[in-house]
Each structure stands twice: as structure tokens, then as C-alpha cells.
Coordinates of C-alpha atoms in Angstrom, one line a residue:
M673 CA 0.0 0.0 0.0
L674 CA 2.7 2.5 1.0
A675 CA 4.9 1.5 -2.0
K676 CA 1.9 2.1 -4.3
C677 CA 1.7 5.6 -2.8
G678 CA 5.4 6.2 -3.2
V679 CA 6.2 6.2 0.5
Q680 CA 9.6 5.0 1.4
V681 CA 10.0 3.2 4.8
A682 CA 13.4 3.7 6.3
M683 CA 12.9 1.7 9.5
S684 CA 13.0 -2.0 9.8
D685 CA 9.8 -2.2 12.0
L686 CA 7.0 -0.3 10.4
F687 CA 4.8 -1.0 13.5
G688 CA 7.4 0.0 16.0
I689 CA 7.6 3.5 17.6
E690 CA 9.2 5.2 14.6
G691 CA 7.0 3.4 12.2
T692 CA 3.8 4.4 14.1
V693 CA 4.9 8.0 14.0
L694 CA 5.4 7.8 10.2
L695 CA 2.0 6.2 9.7
G696 CA 0.4 8.9 11.8
R697 CA 2.0 11.7 9.7
L698 CA 1.1 10.4 6.3
D699 CA -0.9 12.6 4.0
L700 CA -2.5 10.2 1.5
A701 CA -5.4 10.2 -0.8
A702 CA -8.7 9.4 1.1
P703 CA -9.1 5.8 -0.2
Y704 CA -5.5 4.9 0.8
A705 CA -5.7 6.6 4.2
A706 CA -9.0 4.9 4.9
R707 CA -7.5 1.5 4.0
I708 CA -4.4 2.0 6.2
G709 CA -6.5 3.2 9.1
S710 CA -8.7 0.2 8.8
L711 CA -5.8 -2.2 8.8
R712 CA -4.2 -0.4 11.8
R713 CA -7.5 -0.7 13.8
I714 CA -7.6 -4.5 13.0
M715 CA -4.0 -4.9 14.1
D716 CA -4.7 -3.0 17.4
G717 CA -7.6 -5.3 18.1
L718 CA -5.5 -8.4 17.4
D719 CA -2.7 -7.1 19.6
F720 CA -5.2 -6.6 22.4
E721 CA -6.5 -10.1 22.1
I722 CA -3.0 -11.6 21.9
D723 CA -1.9 -9.7 25.0
H724 CA -5.0 -10.8 26.8
V725 CA -4.4 -14.5 26.0
A726 CA -0.7 -14.2 26.8
G727 CA -1.5 -12.7 30.2
M728 CA -3.9 -15.6 30.9
V729 CA -1.2 -18.1 29.9
R730 CA 1.4 -16.4 32.1
G731 CA -1.0 -16.5 35.0
R732 CA -1.8 -20.2 34.5
L733 CA 1.9 -21.1 34.3
A734 CA 3.2 -18.7 37.0
G735 CA 5.1 -20.7 39.5
D736 CA 5.4 -23.8 37.3
P737 CA 9.1 -24.8 37.5
R738 CA 9.0 -26.4 34.0
Y739 CA 7.9 -23.2 32.4
A740 CA 10.7 -21.3 34.1
A741 CA 13.3 -23.9 33.3
V742 CA 12.5 -24.1 29.6
Q743 CA 13.0 -20.4 29.3
Q744 CA 16.6 -20.8 30.4
I745 CA 17.3 -22.3 27.1
P746 CA 18.6 -19.7 24.5
G747 CA 16.0 -19.0 21.9
I748 CA 13.0 -20.0 24.0
G749 CA 10.9 -17.2 25.4
P750 CA 7.5 -17.1 27.2
T751 CA 5.4 -18.0 24.2
L752 CA 7.4 -20.9 22.9
A753 CA 7.9 -22.2 26.5
A754 CA 4.1 -22.2 27.0
V755 CA 3.7 -24.1 23.7
L756 CA 6.2 -26.7 24.7
V757 CA 4.9 -27.2 28.3
A758 CA 1.3 -27.5 27.1
E759 CA 2.0 -29.8 24.1
I760 CA 4.5 -32.2 25.7
G761 CA 2.6 -32.5 29.0
D762 CA 3.8 -35.2 31.4
I763 CA 7.5 -35.6 30.6
D764 CA 7.6 -38.8 32.7
R765 CA 6.1 -40.5 29.7
F766 CA 9.6 -40.4 28.2
T767 CA 12.6 -42.1 29.8
R768 CA 15.1 -40.6 27.4
A769 CA 15.5 -37.5 25.4
E770 CA 15.6 -39.5 22.2
Q771 CA 12.1 -40.8 22.9
L772 CA 10.8 -37.2 23.0
T773 CA 12.5 -36.2 19.7
C774 CA 11.1 -39.4 18.1
W775 CA 7.6 -38.6 19.4
A776 CA 7.9 -35.1 18.0
G777 CA 8.8 -36.4 14.6
L778 CA 12.2 -34.9 14.5
T779 CA 14.2 -38.1 14.0
P780 CA 15.1 -39.1 10.4
V781 CA 13.6 -42.1 8.7
H782 CA 16.0 -45.0 9.0
H783 CA 16.4 -47.7 6.3
E784 CA 18.9 -50.5 6.9
S785 CA 19.8 -53.3 4.6
D786 CA 22.5 -56.0 4.7
A787 CA 25.3 -53.7 3.9
H788 CA 23.9 -50.2 3.7
V789 CA 22.3 -47.7 6.1
H790 CA 20.3 -44.8 4.8
R791 CA 18.8 -42.0 6.8
G792 CA 16.2 -39.9 5.1
R793 CA 14.0 -37.0 6.0
I794 CA 12.5 -36.5 9.4
T795 CA 9.3 -38.5 10.1
K796 CA 7.0 -35.5 10.9
Q797 CA 4.7 -38.0 12.7
G798 CA 4.4 -36.2 16.0
S799 CA 3.3 -32.9 17.3
R800 CA 3.5 -30.2 14.6
L801 CA 3.4 -27.5 17.3
V802 CA 6.4 -28.9 19.1
R803 CA 8.4 -29.2 15.9
W804 CA 7.5 -25.7 14.9
A805 CA 8.4 -24.3 18.4
V806 CA 11.9 -25.9 18.6
V807 CA 12.8 -25.2 14.9
E808 CA 11.6 -21.6 15.3
S809 CA 13.7 -21.2 18.4
V810 CA 17.0 -22.0 16.7
Q811 CA 16.5 -20.0 13.4
I812 CA 18.4 -17.0 14.5
L813 CA 20.4 -18.2 17.5
P814 CA 23.9 -16.6 17.5
D815 CA 27.0 -18.8 17.0
T816 CA 28.0 -17.9 20.6
T817 CA 25.4 -20.5 21.8
L818 CA 26.0 -24.3 21.8
V819 CA 23.0 -25.0 19.5
G820 CA 23.8 -22.1 17.3
R821 CA 27.3 -23.4 16.7
F822 CA 26.0 -26.9 16.1
R823 CA 23.4 -25.6 13.6
D824 CA 26.1 -23.8 11.6
R825 CA 28.5 -26.8 11.6
V826 CA 25.8 -29.0 10.2
A827 CA 24.6 -26.4 7.8
A828 CA 28.2 -26.0 6.4
R829 CA 28.3 -29.7 5.5
R830 CA 24.7 -30.4 4.5
G831 CA 22.8 -27.1 4.0
R832 CA 20.9 -24.6 6.0
N833 CA 17.6 -26.5 6.2
I834 CA 19.2 -29.7 7.5
G835 CA 21.3 -27.7 9.9
V836 CA 18.2 -25.9 11.4
V837 CA 16.2 -29.2 11.8
A838 CA 19.2 -30.9 13.4
A839 CA 19.6 -27.9 15.8
G840 CA 15.8 -28.1 16.6
R841 CA 16.3 -31.8 17.5
R842 CA 19.2 -30.8 19.8
Q843 CA 17.1 -28.0 21.3
L844 CA 14.3 -30.5 22.1
E845 CA 16.8 -32.7 23.9
Y846 CA 17.5 -29.6 26.1
V847 CA 13.8 -29.2 26.6
F848 CA 13.5 -32.7 27.8
Y849 CA 16.1 -32.1 30.6
A850 CA 14.5 -28.8 31.5
L851 CA 11.1 -30.4 31.9
R852 CA 12.4 -33.4 33.8
D853 CA 15.1 -31.9 36.0
H854 CA 14.1 -28.2 35.9
H855 CA 17.7 -27.5 34.9
V856 CA 19.9 -28.2 31.9
R857 CA 23.5 -28.9 33.0
A858 CA 24.9 -28.8 29.5
L859 CA 24.0 -25.1 29.4
D860 CA 25.9 -24.2 32.6
K861 CA 28.6 -21.6 32.0
G862 CA 31.9 -23.2 30.8
N863 CA 30.2 -26.5 29.9
N864 CA 30.7 -27.5 26.3
H865 CA 28.8 -30.8 26.3
R866 CA 25.2 -31.7 25.4
P867 CA 23.1 -33.9 27.7
R868 CA 22.6 -37.6 27.0
S869 CA 20.1 -39.9 28.7
R870 CA 21.2 -41.0 32.2
H871 CA 19.4 -44.3 31.6
E872 CA 21.9 -45.5 29.0
P873 CA 24.4 -47.9 30.6
P874 CA 28.2 -47.0 30.4
S875 CA 30.4 -49.1 28.2
P876 CA 33.0 -51.3 30.0
R877 CA 35.4 -50.5 27.1
G878 CA 35.8 -46.9 28.2
P879 CA 34.3 -43.5 27.3
V880 CA 35.5 -43.2 23.7
A881 CA 34.3 -46.7 22.8
A882 CA 31.0 -46.0 24.6
D883 CA 30.5 -42.8 22.7
R884 CA 31.2 -44.4 19.4
A885 CA 28.7 -47.1 20.2
G886 CA 26.0 -44.6 21.0
Q887 CA 26.1 -45.6 24.7
D888 CA 26.5 -43.4 27.8
P889 CA 30.2 -42.9 28.6
H890 CA 29.5 -40.9 31.8
P891 CA 27.1 -41.3 34.8
V892 CA 25.2 -38.3 33.6
A893 CA 25.5 -39.4 30.0
W894 CA 27.0 -36.5 28.1
S895 CA 28.9 -36.6 24.9
P896 CA 30.8 -33.7 23.3
L897 CA 29.3 -31.5 20.5

């Protein structure tokens, strides 16, 4: 609409403070001014309803340790945390983080023959909202975060989309521990490891062999990024 009227928008957020001032000062022909005014009133109404529902959600989850713990994960704020807590529900249904990622449809399809193993696209068989929430949470994570660095490493080898999905799967592992333990030890300052399930038995052949075998090399079951 503004482009059709020849109005240049210099700011990145047209609906922020500066953008709102610009919209209020526009001197447009009556049909265009009426249309923009109508759209702004609709947006104001939607903003009111969104804020109202968000307030209800915050009130419902206030004091819930799971809600607070999930928000400690970089990239996850109040809205995504509420989605994850509500959609996942009772975390005790899952004994390992891998079970949660599988339930959410974030694990790749696995085909194995006599001599070949092929991993395809993710199954997408679980909760669409959980998949959306964790993938959305890692889209713009900086490379100063564990998951952000992991996303960029995978993306460098296999492309941006695969990197983001892999990072979303890693993010959901963190969510598992946040919901179960109300704390993610892998995110502690100075810790460069990701959590693994504490239920996997350690290998008698040592940590390196256990890690290569996909087993738990440590009592708390972590393996390096």
C-alpha cells in the first residue's frame, strides 16, 4: 500500500515506535488513508486479544518450574515455552531425550539393509506445534550458543535447512532435561557438552568406545558436541 503511494520506509519495523509516528503523519489520498486506518485498527484489536491471552497463559503457568526452566534455554521465550509445556505435558512418559525427539517427529527415517544404512527426511509423525516451536527457536540463534554453533556446523556440511532441523532436534533434547530436571546442566557456563540420557548404561570398554557405540560414557550421560 505504501509502495503504491510512493512512501519510502526507512525503518525495519513499520509497526514500532518510529513506524507508528510515520503512519500517523502520512498525507495520503482518502481511499488509501481509509484502508491503512482500517488495517491499523484491525491490528490493534488483534494485539489486544494476543496480549490478553498471553496474560492468561502467564498467569496459568506462573510458579510452574517447568515453564521457568524451559525459558533458560537460549532462543525460547514465554510464548514458545508455553507451547512446549502444554504440548508435551507429562515428561515422565519419556525415559530418554531420544524418545521425545522421536515422538515429536524430529528423527530421520532409518532404512537399513544387509550392507547399507540410509537416513532420510524426518518422520514428521508427532506434534506439529512442538516441531515448529523448537525449529523456530533455533532459526536466529547466534553462534555464541551451543546449539547455534551446532546448527552452523551441520549447515556448512549439509545445507541450511538440515542444519536448522538438526539444531531443533538438539534443542528439544535440552527441553527434555529442562522439563524433567528443571535444569539443563549442559547449558551451565563453561560446559561444552550436550546432555545424553542418564538411563543408558556405560560401556565397559571406556568413554571413547561407549560414545562411538552410542552408549552413555558418563554417569550423567553427556557426549561432546
